Amino acid sequence: MTDYWNALAGGMLIGLSAAVLMLATGRVAGISGIAGRLLQGVQPVAGGAFVVGLAFGPVLFRLLSGQWPEVTLTASWPILVIGGFLVGFGSRLGSGCTSGHGVVGLARLSKRSIMAVATFMSAAILTVYVMGFFA
Amino acid sequence: MTNGNYLRVVATLVSGVIFGFGLSLSGMLDPARVRGFLDVARDWNPSLAFVLGGAVAVAAIGVVVARRMRRPLFDERFHAPTARVIDRRLITGSAIFGIGWGMVGLCPGPALASLSLGLPATLLFVAAMFAGMAVHDRPGVARAWLQKSPRDAGRAT
């Protein structure tokens, strides 16, 4: 049950973060866009500030709760490398990921984002389904 | 740095901290749980649906407020995405992203946020993720890292 409350509260904070960024700076909280721009030296200060804040989030969680967030990452290194590459390339080609299309795009009722979310959710569900036969 | 610029960076930093904390609280940092959420055919863990639901609901309030403002607090204008067309790039890119997300259970936000936990596996994933981004954005990355010529702005996301 706690899982559900934490999921809801955490999700609402993610939405709050997106609202703060939009109302203060007029920008979409899309992590793949921020990371992609950083890589190209575009808006390095803003992008750097966001990523530093993002990485500080778990540290703040540790300070407040006394424990690190749970991370169980058992993927083999080839899976990590291929998966990471596909996440990076695909999110740039599709102009967004779970945050930009998933959170802000859906909140804006953007047709492009609705299509993107339907596509990446289906692809991810199918991938987990297929990989389950080889586990 | 002018005052508006300074406030903009502070707001961006605060937004990043809230985002990273929200991810930590929600369970999204845990690839095993994310893959459990995506595993609808077997042992489905639906809790992460509440993350997206809560996030979209609160972000939507932000969108409603933003539409009533002429400009954001610390910038001249809103930088809303301009693309309107549902094209092959959007679909293919989203599908490729979804396959990678399903393989590992990490998307860009949680991957970058969990860097602070110092796990080698996360570091490897993030390095590969940046490589994938760099391959897609070759011209801009080359301009930024290999040449000293003045660069123009990259494509808007």
GROMACS .gro file of C-alpha atoms in nm:
model
  292
    1MET     CA    1   0.000   0.000   0.000
    2THR     CA    2   0.286   0.232   0.088
    3ASP     CA    3   0.416   0.172  -0.264
    4TYR     CA    4   0.102   0.327  -0.407
    5TRP     CA    5   0.105   0.635  -0.183
    6ASN     CA    6   0.475   0.691  -0.249
    7ALA     CA    7   0.418   0.646  -0.621
    8LEU     CA    8   0.137   0.901  -0.617
    9ALA     CA    9   0.323   1.152  -0.397
   10GLY     CA   10   0.645   1.111  -0.596
   11GLY     CA   11   0.454   1.150  -0.921
   12MET     CA   12   0.287   1.467  -0.795
   13LEU     CA   13   0.630   1.609  -0.705
   14ILE     CA   14   0.753   1.530  -1.058
   15GLY     CA   15   0.450   1.720  -1.191
   16LEU     CA   16   0.524   2.007  -0.951
   17SER     CA   17   0.882   2.019  -1.078
   18ALA     CA   18   0.756   2.044  -1.437
   19ALA     CA   19   0.508   2.317  -1.337
   20VAL     CA   20   0.780   2.516  -1.155
   21LEU     CA   21   1.012   2.497  -1.457
   22MET     CA   22   0.735   2.599  -1.696
   23LEU     CA   23   0.603   2.889  -1.489
   24ALA     CA   24   0.948   3.020  -1.392
   25THR     CA   25   1.146   2.973  -1.714
   26GLY     CA   26   0.884   2.885  -1.977
   27ARG     CA   27   1.059   2.559  -2.061
   28VAL     CA   28   0.944   2.198  -2.087
   29ALA     CA   29   1.095   1.960  -1.831
   30GLY     CA   30   1.214   1.705  -2.085
   31ILE     CA   31   1.524   1.527  -1.965
   32SER     CA   32   1.634   1.387  -2.302
   33GLY     CA   33   1.608   1.736  -2.453
   34ILE     CA   34   1.805   1.890  -2.167
   35ALA     CA   35   2.073   1.618  -2.189
   36GLY     CA   36   2.090   1.642  -2.570
   37ARG     CA   37   2.133   2.020  -2.556
   38LEU     CA   38   2.401   1.986  -2.287
   39LEU     CA   39   2.591   1.749  -2.514
   40GLN     CA   40   2.583   2.013  -2.789
   41GLY     CA   41   2.688   2.297  -2.559
   42VAL     CA   42   2.347   2.467  -2.596
   43GLN     CA   43   2.220   2.640  -2.278
   44PRO     CA   44   2.490   2.469  -2.068
   45VAL     CA   45   2.420   2.667  -1.750
   46ALA     CA   46   2.048   2.590  -1.734
   47GLY     CA   47   2.096   2.229  -1.840
   48GLY     CA   48   2.384   2.180  -1.597
   49ALA     CA   49   2.181   2.331  -1.312
   50PHE     CA   50   1.889   2.097  -1.383
   51VAL     CA   51   2.105   1.783  -1.400
   52VAL     CA   52   2.296   1.875  -1.083
   53GLY     CA   53   1.961   1.926  -0.908
   54LEU     CA   54   1.830   1.597  -1.050
   55ALA     CA   55   2.128   1.404  -0.912
   56PHE     CA   56   2.093   1.581  -0.577
   57GLY     CA   57   1.733   1.454  -0.548
   58PRO     CA   58   1.829   1.104  -0.423
   59VAL     CA   59   2.079   1.261  -0.181
   60LEU     CA   60   1.801   1.478  -0.035
   61PHE     CA   61   1.585   1.165  -0.011
   62ARG     CA   62   1.866   0.996   0.185
   63LEU     CA   63   1.897   1.297   0.418
   64LEU     CA   64   1.524   1.308   0.489
   65SER     CA   65   1.444   0.935   0.508
   66GLY     CA   66   1.773   0.791   0.631
   67GLN     CA   67   1.797   0.547   0.341
   68TRP     CA   68   1.895   0.551  -0.024
   69PRO     CA   69   1.616   0.488  -0.277
   70GLU     CA   70   1.601   0.122  -0.375
   71VAL     CA   71   1.783   0.043  -0.700
   72THR     CA   72   1.790  -0.316  -0.827
   73LEU     CA   73   1.980  -0.319  -1.155
   74THR     CA   74   2.072  -0.672  -1.261
   75ALA     CA   75   2.107  -0.625  -1.640
   76SER     CA   76   2.426  -0.767  -1.793
   77TRP     CA   77   2.669  -0.515  -1.934
   78PRO     CA   78   2.585  -0.579  -2.304
   79ILE     CA   79   2.217  -0.518  -2.223
   80LEU     CA   80   2.310  -0.200  -2.034
   81VAL     CA   81   2.516  -0.071  -2.327
   82ILE     CA   82   2.264  -0.158  -2.600
   83GLY     CA   83   1.967  -0.041  -2.390
   84GLY     CA   84   2.141   0.284  -2.297
   85PHE     CA   85   2.231   0.352  -2.658
   86LEU     CA   86   1.874   0.290  -2.778
   87VAL     CA   87   1.733   0.511  -2.501
   88GLY     CA   88   1.969   0.795  -2.597
   89PHE     CA   89   1.929   0.767  -2.974
   90GLY     CA   90   1.556   0.696  -2.969
   91SER     CA   91   1.465   0.976  -2.730
   92ARG     CA   92   1.650   1.228  -2.949
   93LEU     CA   93   1.499   1.095  -3.273
   94GLY     CA   94   1.150   1.101  -3.119
   95SER     CA   95   1.215   1.444  -2.957
   96GLY     CA   96   1.134   1.330  -2.605
   97CYS     CA   97   1.110   1.059  -2.344
   98THR     CA   98   0.904   0.969  -2.039
   99SER     CA   99   0.932   1.321  -1.897
  100GLY     CA  100   0.891   1.551  -2.197
  101HIS     CA  101   0.628   1.348  -2.385
  102GLY     CA  102   0.500   1.145  -2.090
  103VAL     CA  103   0.451   1.411  -1.823
  104VAL     CA  104   0.450   1.754  -1.989
  105GLY     CA  105   0.325   1.644  -2.331
  106LEU     CA  106   0.025   1.459  -2.189
  107ALA     CA  107  -0.046   1.753  -1.955
  108ARG     CA  108  -0.050   1.982  -2.261
  109LEU     CA  109  -0.275   1.732  -2.443
  110SER     CA  110  -0.026   1.733  -2.730
  111LYS     CA  111  -0.128   1.489  -3.005
  112ARG     CA  112   0.237   1.419  -3.085
  113SER     CA  113   0.310   1.332  -2.725
  114ILE     CA  114   0.002   1.110  -2.692
  115MET     CA  115   0.124   0.914  -2.998
  116ALA     CA  116   0.480   0.903  -2.863
  117VAL     CA  117   0.367   0.772  -2.522
  118ALA     CA  118   0.141   0.507  -2.678
  119THR     CA  119   0.433   0.398  -2.898
  120PHE     CA  120   0.707   0.380  -2.634
  121MET     CA  121   0.481   0.217  -2.375
  122SER     CA  122   0.381  -0.052  -2.627
  123ALA     CA  123   0.743  -0.104  -2.735
  124ALA     CA  124   0.864  -0.128  -2.374
  125ILE     CA  125   0.585  -0.368  -2.270
  126LEU     CA  126   0.653  -0.587  -2.575
  127THR     CA  127   1.029  -0.584  -2.505
  128VAL     CA  128   0.982  -0.694  -2.142
  129TYR     CA  129   0.734  -0.960  -2.258
  130VAL     CA  130   0.975  -1.105  -2.517
  131MET     CA  131   1.277  -1.087  -2.284
  132GLY     CA  132   1.079  -1.276  -2.022
  133PHE     CA  133   1.105  -1.593  -2.232
  134PHE     CA  134   1.484  -1.581  -2.219
  135ALA     CA  135   1.519  -1.497  -1.850
  136MET     CA  136   2.485   3.732  -1.510
  137THR     CA  137   2.182   3.958  -1.491
  138ASN     CA  138   1.924   3.923  -1.215
  139GLY     CA  139   1.665   3.753  -1.437
  140ASN     CA  140   1.927   3.505  -1.552
  141TYR     CA  141   2.032   3.431  -1.197
  142LEU     CA  142   1.672   3.363  -1.085
  143ARG     CA  143   1.619   3.147  -1.391
  144VAL     CA  144   1.915   2.925  -1.300
  145VAL     CA  145   1.804   2.901  -0.935
  146ALA     CA  146   1.449   2.804  -1.042
  147THR     CA  147   1.593   2.543  -1.280
  148LEU     CA  148   1.811   2.399  -1.003
  149VAL     CA  149   1.514   2.384  -0.762
  150SER     CA  150   1.300   2.220  -1.031
  151GLY     CA  151   1.575   1.959  -1.083
  152VAL     CA  152   1.596   1.882  -0.710
  153ILE     CA  153   1.217   1.839  -0.683
  154PHE     CA  154   1.222   1.615  -0.991
  155GLY     CA  155   1.505   1.397  -0.855
  156PHE     CA  156   1.342   1.373  -0.513
  157GLY     CA  157   1.006   1.285  -0.669
  158LEU     CA  158   1.170   1.009  -0.875
  159SER     CA  159   1.337   0.874  -0.558
  160LEU     CA  160   1.012   0.871  -0.359
  161SER     CA  161   0.803   0.726  -0.642
  162GLY     CA  162   1.008   0.411  -0.704
  163MET     CA  163   1.099   0.514  -1.058
  164LEU     CA  164   1.471   0.488  -0.976
  165ASP     CA  165   1.435   0.112  -0.937
  166PRO     CA  166   1.472  -0.059  -1.276
  167ALA     CA  167   1.338  -0.386  -1.134
  168ARG     CA  168   1.015  -0.214  -1.031
  169VAL     CA  169   0.986  -0.027  -1.363
  170ARG     CA  170   1.021  -0.356  -1.552
  171GLY     CA  171   0.765  -0.509  -1.314
  172PHE     CA  172   0.527  -0.230  -1.415
  173LEU     CA  173   0.593  -0.299  -1.784
  174ASP     CA  174   0.548  -0.674  -1.739
  175VAL     CA  175   0.170  -0.667  -1.784
  176ALA     CA  176   0.143  -1.030  -1.901
  177ARG     CA  177   0.310  -1.189  -1.598
  178ASP     CA  178   0.350  -1.049  -1.250
  179TRP     CA  179   0.218  -0.698  -1.309
  180ASN     CA  180   0.302  -0.430  -1.050
  181PRO     CA  181   0.064  -0.144  -1.135
  182SER     CA  182   0.191   0.102  -0.869
  183LEU     CA  183   0.396   0.308  -1.115
  184ALA     CA  184   0.081   0.403  -1.306
  185PHE     CA  185   0.019   0.636  -1.011
  186VAL     CA  186   0.350   0.811  -1.077
  187LEU     CA  187   0.248   0.909  -1.429
  188GLY     CA  188  -0.108   0.990  -1.318
  189GLY     CA  189   0.004   1.214  -1.031
  190ALA     CA  190   0.270   1.381  -1.244
  191VAL     CA  191   0.038   1.456  -1.538
  192ALA     CA  192  -0.238   1.587  -1.307
  193VAL     CA  193  -0.012   1.838  -1.130
  194ALA     CA  194   0.173   1.935  -1.450
  195ALA     CA  195  -0.168   2.000  -1.611
  196ILE     CA  196  -0.246   2.256  -1.338
  197GLY     CA  197   0.084   2.423  -1.431
  198VAL     CA  198  -0.021   2.424  -1.797
  199VAL     CA  199  -0.356   2.587  -1.712
  200VAL     CA  200  -0.182   2.858  -1.506
  201ALA     CA  201   0.081   2.910  -1.777
  202ARG     CA  202  -0.189   2.971  -2.038
  203ARG     CA  203  -0.318   3.261  -1.827
  204MET     CA  204   0.024   3.425  -1.806
  205ARG     CA  205   0.164   3.650  -2.076
  206ARG     CA  206   0.519   3.533  -2.002
  207PRO     CA  207   0.696   3.312  -1.747
  208LEU     CA  208   0.829   3.471  -1.426
  209PHE     CA  209   1.196   3.489  -1.525
  210ASP     CA  210   1.198   3.480  -1.904
  211GLU     CA  211   1.072   3.687  -2.195
  212ARG     CA  212   0.848   3.417  -2.339
  213PHE     CA  213   0.728   3.058  -2.315
  214HIS     CA  214   0.936   2.814  -2.516
  215ALA     CA  215   0.664   2.565  -2.605
  216PRO     CA  216   0.746   2.291  -2.857
  217THR     CA  217   0.645   2.403  -3.206
  218ALA     CA  218   0.627   2.069  -3.390
  219ARG     CA  219   0.271   1.965  -3.475
  220VAL     CA  220   0.306   1.682  -3.723
  221ILE     CA  221   0.299   1.315  -3.623
  222ASP     CA  222   0.575   1.187  -3.850
  223ARG     CA  223   0.791   0.879  -3.890
  224ARG     CA  224   1.072   1.027  -3.679
  225LEU     CA  225   0.840   1.063  -3.380
  226ILE     CA  226   0.709   0.706  -3.405
  227THR     CA  227   1.040   0.536  -3.491
  228GLY     CA  228   1.228   0.731  -3.225
  229SER     CA  229   0.967   0.655  -2.959
  230ALA     CA  230   0.970   0.286  -3.051
  231ILE     CA  231   1.352   0.269  -3.029
  232PHE     CA  232   1.343   0.453  -2.697
  233GLY     CA  233   1.074   0.216  -2.568
  234ILE     CA  234   1.280  -0.092  -2.658
  235GLY     CA  235   1.582   0.042  -2.467
  236TRP     CA  236   1.364   0.143  -2.172
  237GLY     CA  237   1.210  -0.204  -2.160
  238MET     CA  238   1.549  -0.378  -2.185
  239VAL     CA  239   1.697  -0.208  -1.879
  240GLY     CA  240   1.413  -0.030  -1.698
  241LEU     CA  241   1.589   0.306  -1.701
  242CYS     CA  242   1.486   0.621  -1.887
  243PRO     CA  243   1.697   0.941  -1.899
  244GLY     CA  244   1.565   1.108  -1.580
  245PRO     CA  245   1.612   0.815  -1.341
  246ALA     CA  246   1.943   0.726  -1.510
  247LEU     CA  247   2.089   1.073  -1.447
  248ALA     CA  248   1.933   1.104  -1.100
  249SER     CA  249   2.070   0.770  -0.979
  250LEU     CA  250   2.424   0.868  -1.083
  251SER     CA  251   2.460   1.004  -0.729
  252LEU     CA  252   2.425   0.649  -0.593
  253GLY     CA  253   2.753   0.571  -0.767
  254LEU     CA  254   2.663   0.234  -0.919
  255PRO     CA  255   2.897   0.124  -1.202
  256ALA     CA  256   2.602  -0.023  -1.397
  257THR     CA  257   2.425   0.315  -1.398
  258LEU     CA  258   2.742   0.488  -1.513
  259LEU     CA  259   2.779   0.243  -1.802
  260PHE     CA  260   2.414   0.295  -1.902
  261VAL     CA  261   2.448   0.675  -1.893
  262ALA     CA  262   2.769   0.665  -2.099
  263ALA     CA  263   2.592   0.451  -2.362
  264MET     CA  264   2.289   0.682  -2.349
  265PHE     CA  265   2.506   0.988  -2.418
  266ALA     CA  266   2.675   0.797  -2.701
  267GLY     CA  267   2.334   0.729  -2.856
  268MET     CA  268   2.239   1.096  -2.823
  269ALA     CA  269   2.573   1.204  -2.971
  270VAL     CA  270   2.527   0.974  -3.271
  271HIS     CA  271   2.186   1.126  -3.337
  272ASP     CA  272   2.308   1.484  -3.289
  273ARG     CA  273   2.644   1.439  -3.466
  274PRO     CA  274   2.664   1.787  -3.626
  275GLY     CA  275   2.585   1.979  -3.308
  276VAL     CA  276   2.809   1.761  -3.093
  277ALA     CA  277   3.097   1.796  -3.338
  278ARG     CA  278   3.055   2.174  -3.340
  279ALA     CA  279   3.052   2.187  -2.962
  280TRP     CA  280   3.348   1.958  -2.896
  281LEU     CA  281   3.570   1.950  -3.201
  282GLN     CA  282   3.568   2.298  -3.348
  283LYS     CA  283   3.607   2.647  -3.218
  284SER     CA  284   3.368   2.803  -3.468
  285PRO     CA  285   3.065   2.993  -3.338
  286ARG     CA  286   2.781   2.749  -3.302
  287ASP     CA  287   2.418   2.802  -3.379
  288ALA     CA  288   2.145   2.674  -3.155
  289GLY     CA  289   2.058   2.305  -3.181
  290ARG     CA  290   1.719   2.183  -3.290
  291ALA     CA  291   1.450   2.260  -3.040
  292THR     CA  292   1.308   1.961  -2.858
   0.00000   0.00000   0.00000
